[in-house]
Short mmCIF file of C-alpha atoms in Angstrom, two decimals:
data_model
loop_
_atom_site.label_atom_id
_atom_site.label_comp_id
_atom_site.label_asym_id
_atom_site.label_seq_id
_atom_site.Cartn_x
_atom_site.Cartn_y
_atom_site.Cartn_z
CA MET A 1 37.03 13.15 -9.91
CA THR A 2 34.00 12.02 -11.87
CA LEU A 3 34.50 9.32 -14.84
CA GLU A 4 31.82 7.55 -16.86
CA ALA A 5 32.39 3.93 -18.02
CA LYS A 6 32.44 3.41 -21.70
CA THR A 7 32.31 -0.07 -23.64
CA GLU A 8 35.46 -0.40 -25.59
CA PRO A 9 35.88 -2.93 -28.69
CA THR A 10 38.61 -5.54 -28.28
CA LYS A 11 41.64 -4.20 -29.86
CA ASP A 12 44.50 -6.27 -31.87
CA LEU A 13 47.43 -4.98 -29.78
CA SER A 14 50.04 -7.19 -32.03
CA ALA A 15 50.56 -4.12 -34.23
CA HIS A 16 52.41 -1.88 -31.73
CA THR A 17 54.04 -4.18 -29.25
CA ALA A 18 57.41 -3.05 -30.42
CA GLY A 19 57.04 0.45 -28.88
CA ILE A 20 56.32 1.88 -25.24
CA MET A 21 53.65 4.19 -24.38
CA VAL A 22 54.81 6.34 -21.57
CA VAL A 23 51.98 7.98 -19.58
CA VAL A 24 52.77 11.09 -17.13
CA VAL A 25 50.61 11.45 -14.30
CA GLY A 26 50.40 13.63 -11.36
CA PRO A 27 48.29 15.84 -8.84
CA SER A 28 47.39 19.26 -9.78
CA GLY A 29 50.46 21.47 -9.24
CA ALA A 30 52.72 18.73 -9.17
CA GLY A 31 54.29 20.49 -12.76
CA LYS A 32 54.02 17.54 -15.07
CA ASP A 33 52.57 19.77 -17.74
CA THR A 34 55.85 22.07 -17.30
CA LEU A 35 58.27 18.87 -17.29
CA MET A 36 56.82 17.49 -20.46
CA ASN A 37 57.04 20.88 -22.59
CA LEU A 38 60.79 20.94 -20.99
CA ALA A 39 61.42 17.08 -22.61
CA ALA A 40 59.72 17.87 -25.52
CA ARG A 41 61.94 20.77 -26.33
CA HIS A 42 64.99 18.41 -25.29
CA PHE A 43 63.96 15.87 -27.73
CA ALA A 44 62.91 18.36 -30.43
CA GLY A 45 63.64 16.48 -33.79
CA ARG A 46 64.37 12.84 -32.55
CA PRO A 47 62.04 10.89 -34.76
CA ASP A 48 62.13 8.06 -32.12
CA ILE A 49 60.05 10.04 -29.48
CA HIS A 50 56.73 11.48 -29.79
CA PHE A 51 54.58 13.63 -27.24
CA VAL A 52 51.16 13.71 -27.91
CA ARG A 53 48.55 16.30 -28.44
CA ARG A 54 45.38 15.32 -26.68
CA VAL A 55 42.03 16.19 -28.21
CA ILE A 56 40.14 17.85 -25.02
CA THR A 57 36.58 19.75 -24.97
CA ARG A 58 38.00 22.59 -23.54
CA GLU A 59 38.98 25.70 -25.35
CA GLY A 60 42.54 26.44 -25.78
CA ASP A 61 44.37 29.37 -23.78
CA PRO A 62 48.26 30.30 -23.04
CA GLY A 63 47.52 29.11 -19.45
CA ASN A 64 46.48 25.44 -20.68
CA GLU A 65 48.38 22.59 -22.17
CA ASP A 66 48.45 22.67 -26.21
CA HIS A 67 46.03 20.65 -26.96
CA ARG A 68 43.40 20.25 -29.78
CA SER A 69 39.96 21.46 -28.86
CA VAL A 70 36.84 20.21 -30.16
CA SER A 71 33.32 20.21 -28.90
CA ASP A 72 31.46 17.54 -27.19
CA VAL A 73 29.32 16.69 -30.28
CA ASP A 74 32.70 16.58 -32.32
CA PHE A 75 34.23 14.40 -29.82
CA ASP A 76 31.46 12.07 -29.22
CA ALA A 77 31.68 11.92 -32.88
CA MET A 78 35.26 10.87 -33.11
CA GLU A 79 35.00 8.29 -30.46
CA ARG A 80 32.08 6.54 -32.48
CA ALA A 81 34.75 6.53 -35.32
CA GLY A 82 37.06 5.14 -33.40
CA ALA A 83 39.85 8.19 -33.48
CA PHE A 84 40.69 7.41 -30.06
CA ALA A 85 43.17 4.86 -28.63
CA VAL A 86 42.13 5.93 -25.27
CA SER A 87 39.24 8.08 -24.23
CA TRP A 88 37.79 9.48 -20.79
CA GLU A 89 35.86 11.99 -18.81
CA ALA A 90 36.91 14.01 -15.74
CA HIS A 91 35.71 17.29 -14.14
CA GLY A 92 33.16 17.67 -16.86
CA LEU A 93 35.57 17.46 -19.75
CA LYS A 94 36.52 14.86 -22.19
CA TYR A 95 39.91 13.50 -22.89
CA GLY A 96 41.07 11.43 -25.89
CA ILE A 97 44.37 10.19 -27.07
CA SER A 98 44.55 9.78 -31.33
CA SER A 99 44.75 6.15 -32.27
CA ASP A 100 47.61 7.62 -34.64
CA VAL A 101 50.06 7.06 -31.74
CA GLU A 102 49.44 3.11 -32.67
CA ASP A 103 51.49 3.88 -35.86
CA GLU A 104 54.17 5.28 -33.81
CA LEU A 105 54.39 2.60 -31.53
CA ALA A 106 54.32 -0.10 -34.40
CA ARG A 107 57.50 1.74 -35.45
CA GLY A 108 59.17 0.93 -32.15
CA HIS A 109 59.08 4.42 -31.24
CA LEU A 110 58.45 6.06 -27.49
CA VAL A 111 55.49 7.95 -27.62
CA VAL A 112 54.81 10.10 -24.30
CA ALA A 113 51.26 11.15 -23.27
CA ASN A 114 49.94 13.55 -20.25
CA GLY A 115 47.07 11.03 -18.70
CA SER A 116 45.22 10.60 -15.47
CA ARG A 117 45.88 8.01 -12.67
CA SER A 118 42.11 7.32 -12.55
CA VAL A 119 42.30 5.69 -16.00
CA LEU A 120 45.32 3.71 -15.81
CA ASP A 121 43.38 0.68 -16.50
CA ARG A 122 42.36 1.91 -19.95
CA PHE A 123 46.14 2.87 -21.08
CA GLN A 124 46.77 -0.56 -20.06
CA ALA A 125 44.32 -2.67 -21.67
CA ALA A 126 45.39 -0.42 -25.00
CA PHE A 127 49.22 -0.65 -24.82
CA PRO A 128 50.97 -3.91 -23.72
CA LYS A 129 54.11 -1.65 -23.22
CA LEU A 130 53.20 1.06 -20.88
CA LYS A 131 55.56 2.86 -18.40
CA ILE A 132 53.76 5.29 -15.75
CA ILE A 133 56.15 8.40 -14.97
CA ASN A 134 54.31 9.71 -11.69
CA VAL A 135 55.30 13.50 -10.94
CA THR A 136 54.74 14.75 -7.38
CA ALA A 137 55.83 17.20 -4.71
CA ARG A 138 55.39 17.79 -1.27
CA ARG A 139 52.09 18.62 -0.03
CA GLU A 140 53.23 21.99 1.11
CA VAL A 141 54.91 22.61 -2.30
CA LEU A 142 51.61 21.72 -3.98
CA ALA A 143 49.19 23.78 -1.72
CA GLU A 144 51.56 26.96 -2.54
CA ARG A 145 51.42 25.95 -6.09
CA LEU A 146 47.77 25.54 -5.96
CA MET A 147 47.27 28.87 -4.14
CA ALA A 148 49.19 31.01 -6.66
CA ARG A 149 46.78 30.01 -9.24
CA GLY A 150 44.07 32.17 -7.28
CA ARG A 151 41.29 29.57 -8.69
CA GLU A 152 40.57 28.11 -4.98
CA SER A 153 40.54 29.12 -1.54
CA ARG A 154 43.02 27.81 0.73
CA GLU A 155 40.47 25.87 2.86
CA ASP A 156 39.66 24.15 -0.64
CA VAL A 157 43.39 23.42 -1.58
CA MET A 158 43.96 21.78 1.62
CA LYS A 159 40.79 19.53 1.37
CA ARG A 160 41.86 18.51 -1.96
CA LEU A 161 45.09 17.61 -1.00
CA GLU A 162 44.16 15.62 2.13
CA ARG A 163 41.87 13.43 -0.06
CA GLY A 164 44.27 12.99 -2.69
CA SER A 165 46.85 10.39 -2.90
CA LEU A 166 50.69 11.01 -4.14
CA ILE A 167 51.10 7.31 -5.28
CA VAL A 168 49.74 5.24 -8.42
CA GLN A 169 47.58 2.63 -6.87
CA GLY A 170 47.86 -0.67 -9.11
CA ASP A 171 50.09 -3.14 -10.61
CA TYR A 172 52.12 -0.75 -12.89
CA ASP A 173 55.88 0.09 -13.95
CA VAL A 174 55.66 3.35 -12.19
CA SER A 175 59.00 5.68 -11.98
CA ASP A 176 58.20 8.56 -9.19
CA ILE A 177 59.59 12.27 -9.87
CA ASP A 178 59.65 14.39 -7.02
CA ASN A 179 59.17 17.81 -8.22
CA SER A 180 59.55 19.94 -5.07
CA GLY A 181 63.03 21.45 -6.05
CA THR A 182 64.15 23.35 -9.24
CA LEU A 183 62.75 22.57 -12.41
CA ASP A 184 66.15 21.80 -13.72
CA GLU A 185 66.36 19.03 -11.19
CA ALA A 186 63.40 17.41 -12.26
CA GLY A 187 63.97 18.09 -15.83
CA ARG A 188 67.16 16.01 -15.75
CA VAL A 189 65.44 13.31 -14.25
CA ILE A 190 62.46 12.89 -16.60
CA VAL A 191 64.87 13.53 -19.78
CA ALA A 192 66.86 10.49 -18.06
CA GLU A 193 64.06 8.39 -17.51
CA LEU A 194 62.90 8.88 -21.03
CA GLU A 195 66.61 8.38 -22.57
CA ALA A 196 66.46 4.95 -20.85
CA LEU A 197 63.55 3.85 -22.13
CA ILE A 198 64.27 4.49 -25.81
CA ALA A 199 67.89 2.85 -25.35
CA ARG A 200 65.85 -0.43 -24.35
#
């Protein structure tokens, strides 16, 4: 994963110390998008929990997450204008979390975003109350799911899994969810995790 460092201005963190920012991460094939969609449906209509729609320099299609698609030029302009609380680059794409989330956090709400393990330091710098949910699965399950996508050869899939770690490195508040079994099982776990955070 290639990341380009960015110099970001110092932010006043006092405005959104009440709420909790939840970042869902995990390797390809772990099913974090599916679990987030399930949780979003479960909490639909709740005013105290918000699921972030990321800004990405990728065309939208049914196979990808629901995101706001923008051009590289527009992304760069938004970034210069301070439109993002956190932004990063990976695999030739640019990702942004809108600064609007700070308004929800200031109200004491729970905000859930799809993130990346590579830039958790940026999330930690931006949000004083940060919770990481790391969605994983057994390596053989990940390999089966990635092969089913048909985008990579078996050799490429196995090499990728051998290189990658399934744990979050660093001093973060992390909960791991094993999504090797049924979606219902993992779905109940992520919903329970979010319910517990709302109840804090």
